[in-house]
Amino acid sequence: MWSFSCRWFLVISVLLVGPTRAAFRSGDRVYLKSHTGARLDVDDYTIRARWTADRSLQEFVLEGDHSGTIRSGDTVYLKNFFGNYIDVNGTRVEAQWHDRGKWQRLQIERAVFGPVSNDAVSNGDVVYFRSHTGMYIDVVGHEVRARWPDQGEWQAFWIHDLDEEQNTGDIFHGALDIIGAGCGFPKAVPNIKCHTFMETDCTSTESLAKACPDGCPYVAPHPQLSCVFECTKAEDCSSANPENAFANNLTHMCEQCDVVGCRRCSSRHICEECFDNFLLGLGSRACIYVWDDRAQHGVHAAAALILGLALLTSICLVIADHCACCGRCLPHESPDEELPIEELFVDEIHGIPSLEETPATKAIRLGKLHRSKCRIRNLVDSDSQSPITRTYSDQGPLQFANLPLWTNLRAQFLTGVGLPLFHQWYAFLFLYSVLMTAGTFWVYRYSELGGVLQKTGMDSASEVLYGADAMGLCGLRARNHDQLGDSVRAFARRAALVYFVLWVLGFCLSIAHAARQKRIAAEFYKDHPCLAEFTINVEGFPPDATDEVKIRNFLREAFCTEALEVSVCYDYRMRRHRVHELLEKCLVHEDVRAGTYESSLTGGKDRRGGLGLSEQEREEVRSWLDPGNPEKLRNAGQVFAIFPHNYDLQRCRERFEAELGTTRGGFSMPTPPTLPHQATPRWLAPGTRSPQWVASDGKMHELTLLDVVCEPPDVVWENLGTELPRLIMGHIAAALMIIGSFAAMAAALFVPLATYTINYMTQAGALPTGVMMTVLGTLVMAANWVMCFVHSKASSFVGHVRRDREGLLLFKVFAALCLVNFMFNVSIALFPESQAHAWEHMLRPLGSGLVTMQGVAFEARLSSHLFHVLVPGSLFIGYLIWPLQGFLWPFVSGLATLRCKYRRTRAVSAREAELHLEPLGISLPHDYMGTIVQPTACSLVLFFSSDVAWQTFACLVGWSVFMVVFMRYLHLREVRRCYFTTNRLDTEVLFMWGLPLSMVLAASFFWMARLRDWSLYVVPIAWASGIALYGFVLANCVRPLIPPKSEGHACHRPGYDEVRGQRHYDWHNCNPIKVLLSHCYHD
């Protein structure tokens, strides 16, 4: 007798003695054989599956709730040798009572493998027993329980009577012994039927073809289950496996057809007949999916209409471009053909020979020049071409030079501390990825699982189980009773231990990286003084405190500093559009004065008084501060007090703490916040009295002195003065906008794409490709681009007064968007496996019972699907498409807009050209997304027992190297200069890094839970605990968020005038109202 040493998850229900099988009736005596080969038996009250013999304890009486034939779906009761009925209490399966009640009620369901003529449960069928709890009775090792709601391998029972057991034993002995001996069995093994799935330990489908009957001589492997096949006819190959539609007459195998959606292929590349809802086209080399049967009749008309519209659009674009470029719409431009083309982009004031250009073409040329100059550039001397440092009083034109791609970002103040901190992340990610690659490679390559799989002649499981021959590992069945199971359990033990070690090492590496980021920020602040060092924020002024002279004199007296300056924050939210309009006029005026372009390129008429604000507009601005004006500007509640030197702040603090009643003696610095979302700390120690302002109505207002941790460009001046209720409403409105955008994207793109893909896979058995998927994928990418703008608008609507705090929201929302996109792609890719209950094999415990070949196959296929979603799509394709979306398309659309405007108005100003051709600014909140999302996505492969884990992290190593070059080129060559002058965003990313790091700890507990038969709830608990521990250590031990001030070495620092000359901005020229006032008053 064959001892069932080869594990099987579906019993071969077709190896029978006779052509017909008798149906069971109520009262028949039956035996139930599990997937382990052992039959259910009773010991006292306990139900187990221990032996293949001892028939008295394994015999059950099958009783229905009615007399007659037992059918699939009927309610049945199983009575044992002692007269007790099998009952289910929770997950326990026992036989305790003689009663037939709710706990004893079972629903029998027959497994269907092919065409059936009736639903009667017959001798030799595979059945499942569903209990009153909704769970199916399963067998793990010798243990019998009812734990899962799935019909899988562990829930399958072969139901038979005594005669059937005796007869089938001979067949197993004769057939499977020959298959296990190397597939050397004779032609047409008896009792193998057509169109019925069978299991084998044969490693070659060519050898299996010899066993098939003459009426169905082709072997078709099962689409999801390894080592399962059926014998079929040539025209029915695709019915057994939609991907294998080519019946090879030489090998008698159903092989893969390259034409997706084909029902019958004459060769690998030629299709004879397509599935329903597919149309044969392109010379029988493609099956076109039409989605709906009703569209089949109009597909040719629709194709003709689309081609006609495309042709008409192309003709219109050619005519429009010809008109615009050849002089019929735009004025004729005739540059000197001998002049190098590079010189067309250089300013005329630097010695370029004059060209015969119209104002419109000059404006566009200057717009291109502005596009180049507003990027990150070095100021160089026109003679020596060496970098220079300008003081505040220096005047004259500037020249710009490109920075080398490998420049030291910490050596220069380019955009603030945020840029060098961001680029340090890829060095850390490279080291982390190398660590994970080495660890996961050692787990798989040197584990027993890798060794067992390598004995088949294959180097990796994914190549076997995901490749063309899914039968390559079936020979493992005949070698050892549970060789594969032992190797998987050994892999799990190794993974649980090594992943925990990797988490510990990654934890230490992450803390070291956070400490290094903090040190880099501190050194950057020390080497590059910033204007925040000279400033404190005085809050608490009443709305009517708008007299700058009075406020300055008050603060000079309070701080005992005669050279102190102030920048009053005005609440101009109701006039923000008017302020922006007037600022544009002032900017154009200053550009003309500086020689950037001529007054004829301003788009307005020249007037004797010059450009800029008219006298009427100056009077309007002055009226905003008129005390008698009921609509005058109001104080936003705060004033920036600017000291001439850093040591002036230090002496002022000492004076306050010594003279104004501090509660504790000595010099004390404000404690910096621990978390990125915490409020800015007070400048004075707790208990110190602050100055008090006397309002016009005689009321006293106690002022609050707060530290300043950002530069003037990081202040959102138009949001100053926003009340708390308005902030709350802004947060609610932004949340609704963000949630609504996700819902709209899901309804407009995700649902149609998922519907299309699932329908396609249901009929064709493969993921869709071709034009339709390209169009839908392009729409998804375009939608992501639109979502970025929507989220940016939503974040600005909140009312943040600091851009670094606004960046926190942008980073988290964009990271969530990318994770949603990734999980959607993964769900679509894993949909075919979910149809075959793949997750049931992954979530079952490994400590007891046999590990099936199907479980290993499922995990290999799932991990391979995940790998193909990550590489190259998520890791590389999106980043390569970003320059096309973010820079090329806006530039082309900007040029087209300028041409359309000129055709309508015959006027294009230089400032309009600058605004339309200006590149996107540096957006570190969006760029930081990859540092969290990509490692999180790659960490998902740790939950699979396959070789894909180390390959995925090896690709993450390559991604880290790629991003070093890609991001440096993007930031130093393409984007517009924007300032990120605090490390608040970097600190937020450091805290968010706990998400991917803790997934390694969760993977360790996942494998430990499967080994020890723990509840899988320990996995999310471990993940959350890892995040909490990492956040606690980061917040209390590292404290990476630091302010730019360092009063300990204030005497060696440069003064305010010197620093603002180096930065080209200050607390005055960044204040919009202050700029307008400077154009309205001579003083």
Tab-separated table of C-alpha atoms in Angstrom, residues 151-328:
chain	number	residue	atom	x	y	z
A	151	GLN	CA	-12.361	25.596	1.741
A	152	GLY	CA	-8.715	24.680	1.471
A	153	GLU	CA	-6.400	21.768	1.716
A	154	TRP	CA	-6.742	21.284	5.458
A	155	GLN	CA	-10.545	21.291	5.263
A	156	ALA	CA	-10.780	18.661	2.509
A	157	PHE	CA	-11.981	15.094	3.358
A	158	TRP	CA	-12.255	12.101	1.075
A	159	ILE	CA	-15.513	10.371	1.986
A	160	HIS	CA	-15.731	6.641	1.153
A	161	ASP	CA	-17.005	3.343	2.384
A	162	LEU	CA	-14.977	0.241	3.273
A	163	ASP	CA	-15.049	-1.303	-0.202
A	164	GLU	CA	-13.892	1.911	-1.795
A	165	GLU	CA	-10.886	2.054	0.532
A	166	GLN	CA	-9.865	-1.477	-0.365
A	167	ASN	CA	-10.168	-0.924	-4.099
A	168	THR	CA	-8.471	2.474	-4.311
A	169	GLY	CA	-5.559	1.208	-2.318
A	170	ASP	CA	-4.564	-1.059	-5.208
A	171	ILE	CA	-4.844	1.782	-7.691
A	172	PHE	CA	-2.647	4.076	-5.625
A	173	HIS	CA	-0.141	1.311	-5.238
A	174	GLY	CA	0.018	0.706	-8.970
A	175	ALA	CA	-0.156	4.246	-10.310
A	176	LEU	CA	1.592	6.562	-7.908
A	177	ASP	CA	4.470	4.212	-7.236
A	178	ILE	CA	5.291	4.402	-10.934
A	179	ILE	CA	4.931	8.234	-10.970
A	180	GLY	CA	7.131	8.559	-7.916
A	181	ALA	CA	9.710	6.341	-9.563
A	182	GLY	CA	10.452	8.982	-12.178
A	183	CYS	CA	7.310	9.293	-14.331
A	184	GLY	CA	8.207	6.173	-16.237
A	185	PHE	CA	4.695	4.786	-16.449
A	186	PRO	CA	3.146	3.241	-19.577
A	187	LYS	CA	0.845	5.033	-21.999
A	188	ALA	CA	-2.715	5.653	-20.745
A	189	VAL	CA	-2.661	4.744	-17.085
A	190	PRO	CA	-6.002	3.066	-16.327
A	191	ASN	CA	-8.848	5.026	-14.718
A	192	ILE	CA	-7.371	8.478	-15.447
A	193	LYS	CA	-10.286	10.434	-16.841
A	194	CYS	CA	-10.440	13.475	-19.091
A	195	HIS	CA	-11.120	17.003	-17.816
A	196	THR	CA	-10.497	16.092	-14.181
A	197	PHE	CA	-7.797	17.681	-12.044
A	198	MET	CA	-5.279	15.253	-10.557
A	199	GLU	CA	-2.203	15.552	-8.360
A	200	THR	CA	1.197	14.115	-9.155
A	201	ASP	CA	4.793	14.007	-8.024
A	202	CYS	CA	6.036	13.913	-11.603
A	203	THR	CA	8.362	16.795	-12.463
A	204	SER	CA	7.800	16.801	-16.244
A	205	THR	CA	4.580	17.563	-18.082
A	206	GLU	CA	5.989	15.775	-21.146
A	207	SER	CA	6.103	12.529	-19.196
A	208	LEU	CA	2.615	13.137	-17.803
A	209	ALA	CA	1.269	13.344	-21.350
A	210	LYS	CA	2.040	9.645	-21.768
A	211	ALA	CA	-0.493	8.787	-19.059
A	212	CYS	CA	-3.407	10.689	-20.614
A	213	PRO	CA	-6.112	8.808	-22.567
A	214	ASP	CA	-6.266	9.035	-26.357
A	215	GLY	CA	-9.429	11.148	-26.189
A	216	CYS	CA	-7.634	13.905	-24.213
A	217	PRO	CA	-3.888	13.556	-24.859
A	218	TYR	CA	-2.826	17.078	-23.784
A	219	VAL	CA	-1.597	17.976	-20.288
A	220	ALA	CA	-2.825	21.293	-18.835
A	221	PRO	CA	-1.237	22.434	-15.512
A	222	HIS	CA	-3.560	24.051	-13.023
A	223	PRO	CA	-3.426	27.902	-13.195
A	224	GLN	CA	-2.805	28.349	-9.455
A	225	LEU	CA	-2.049	24.963	-7.885
A	226	SER	CA	1.367	23.376	-8.293
A	227	CYS	CA	1.634	19.654	-9.111
A	228	VAL	CA	-2.010	19.542	-10.213
A	229	PHE	CA	-2.942	18.901	-13.830
A	230	GLU	CA	-5.688	17.565	-16.030
A	231	CYS	CA	-5.821	15.702	-19.330
A	232	THR	CA	-7.735	17.645	-21.945
A	233	LYS	CA	-8.373	18.080	-25.652
A	234	ALA	CA	-6.517	20.568	-27.829
A	235	GLU	CA	-9.485	22.902	-28.133
A	236	ASP	CA	-10.062	22.831	-24.358
A	237	CYS	CA	-6.556	23.856	-23.212
A	238	SER	CA	-7.680	27.372	-22.353
A	239	SER	CA	-10.646	26.043	-20.383
A	240	ALA	CA	-8.266	24.365	-17.945
A	241	ASN	CA	-5.763	27.225	-17.903
A	242	PRO	CA	-6.542	30.483	-19.765
A	243	GLU	CA	-2.860	31.302	-20.136
A	244	ASN	CA	-1.997	27.977	-21.804
A	245	ALA	CA	-4.071	28.192	-24.975
A	246	PHE	CA	-1.492	26.682	-27.338
A	247	ALA	CA	-1.791	22.905	-27.785
A	248	ASN	CA	1.679	21.758	-28.810
A	249	ASN	CA	1.328	18.671	-31.008
A	250	LEU	CA	4.976	17.700	-30.482
A	251	THR	CA	5.014	17.627	-26.694
A	252	HIS	CA	1.269	17.124	-26.126
A	253	MET	CA	1.293	19.957	-23.605
A	254	CYS	CA	-0.908	22.992	-23.260
A	255	GLU	CA	1.699	25.728	-23.456
A	256	GLN	CA	1.574	29.458	-22.896
A	257	CYS	CA	0.258	31.593	-25.736
A	258	ASP	CA	1.718	35.070	-26.199
A	259	VAL	CA	-1.639	36.438	-27.391
A	260	VAL	CA	-3.470	37.428	-24.205
A	261	GLY	CA	-7.200	36.780	-24.397
A	262	CYS	CA	-6.875	33.948	-26.904
A	263	ARG	CA	-9.031	30.860	-26.509
A	264	ARG	CA	-7.177	28.706	-29.046
A	265	CYS	CA	-3.731	29.372	-30.542
A	266	SER	CA	-2.296	27.724	-33.634
A	267	SER	CA	1.202	28.739	-32.502
A	268	ARG	CA	2.684	30.759	-29.688
A	269	HIS	CA	2.138	34.000	-31.592
A	270	ILE	CA	-0.939	33.332	-33.762
A	271	CYS	CA	-4.476	33.121	-32.374
A	272	GLU	CA	-7.334	31.237	-34.029
A	273	GLU	CA	-10.163	32.196	-31.666
A	274	CYS	CA	-10.466	34.772	-28.871
A	275	PHE	CA	-12.445	34.627	-25.661
A	276	ASP	CA	-15.821	36.261	-25.407
A	277	ASN	CA	-15.683	40.071	-25.388
A	278	PHE	CA	-12.368	39.937	-27.280
A	279	LEU	CA	-12.003	40.700	-30.994
A	280	LEU	CA	-9.319	39.143	-33.175
A	281	GLY	CA	-7.141	41.762	-34.828
A	282	LEU	CA	-3.678	42.796	-36.028
A	283	GLY	CA	-3.317	39.803	-38.293
A	284	SER	CA	-4.443	37.307	-35.640
A	285	ARG	CA	-1.654	38.504	-33.336
A	286	ALA	CA	-3.817	40.345	-30.782
A	287	CYS	CA	-7.160	39.929	-29.034
A	288	ILE	CA	-8.723	43.326	-28.379
A	289	TYR	CA	-10.879	43.588	-25.291
A	290	VAL	CA	-14.118	45.518	-25.917
A	291	TRP	CA	-15.398	45.257	-22.315
A	292	ASP	CA	-19.032	44.898	-23.321
A	293	ASP	CA	-20.719	42.633	-25.859
A	294	ARG	CA	-22.815	45.516	-27.114
A	295	ALA	CA	-19.691	47.385	-28.188
A	296	GLN	CA	-18.604	44.641	-30.593
A	297	HIS	CA	-20.868	45.805	-33.405
A	298	GLY	CA	-19.705	49.421	-33.205
A	299	VAL	CA	-16.002	48.894	-32.556
A	300	HIS	CA	-14.970	49.582	-36.146
A	301	ALA	CA	-17.060	52.735	-36.309
A	302	ALA	CA	-15.631	53.869	-32.995
A	303	ALA	CA	-12.081	53.202	-34.209
A	304	ALA	CA	-12.746	55.164	-37.393
A	305	LEU	CA	-14.175	58.065	-35.388
A	306	ILE	CA	-11.161	58.133	-33.065
A	307	LEU	CA	-8.731	58.075	-35.995
A	308	GLY	CA	-10.662	60.867	-37.705
A	309	LEU	CA	-10.604	63.045	-34.601
A	310	ALA	CA	-6.898	62.393	-34.096
A	311	LEU	CA	-6.167	63.314	-37.720
A	312	LEU	CA	-8.252	66.498	-37.493
A	313	THR	CA	-6.549	67.517	-34.244
A	314	SER	CA	-3.116	66.914	-35.759
A	315	ILE	CA	-3.962	69.096	-38.764
A	316	CYS	CA	-5.186	71.907	-36.506
A	317	LEU	CA	-2.021	71.717	-34.384
A	318	VAL	CA	0.212	71.798	-37.459
A	319	ILE	CA	-1.630	74.833	-38.834
A	320	ALA	CA	-1.513	76.625	-35.486
A	321	ASP	CA	2.173	75.927	-35.065
A	322	HIS	CA	2.913	77.020	-38.622
A	323	CYS	CA	0.980	80.224	-38.041
A	324	ALA	CA	2.725	80.912	-34.762
A	325	CYS	CA	6.271	80.129	-35.893
A	326	CYS	CA	6.335	81.377	-39.469
A	327	GLY	CA	5.149	84.923	-38.917
A	328	ARG	CA	1.478	84.979	-39.739
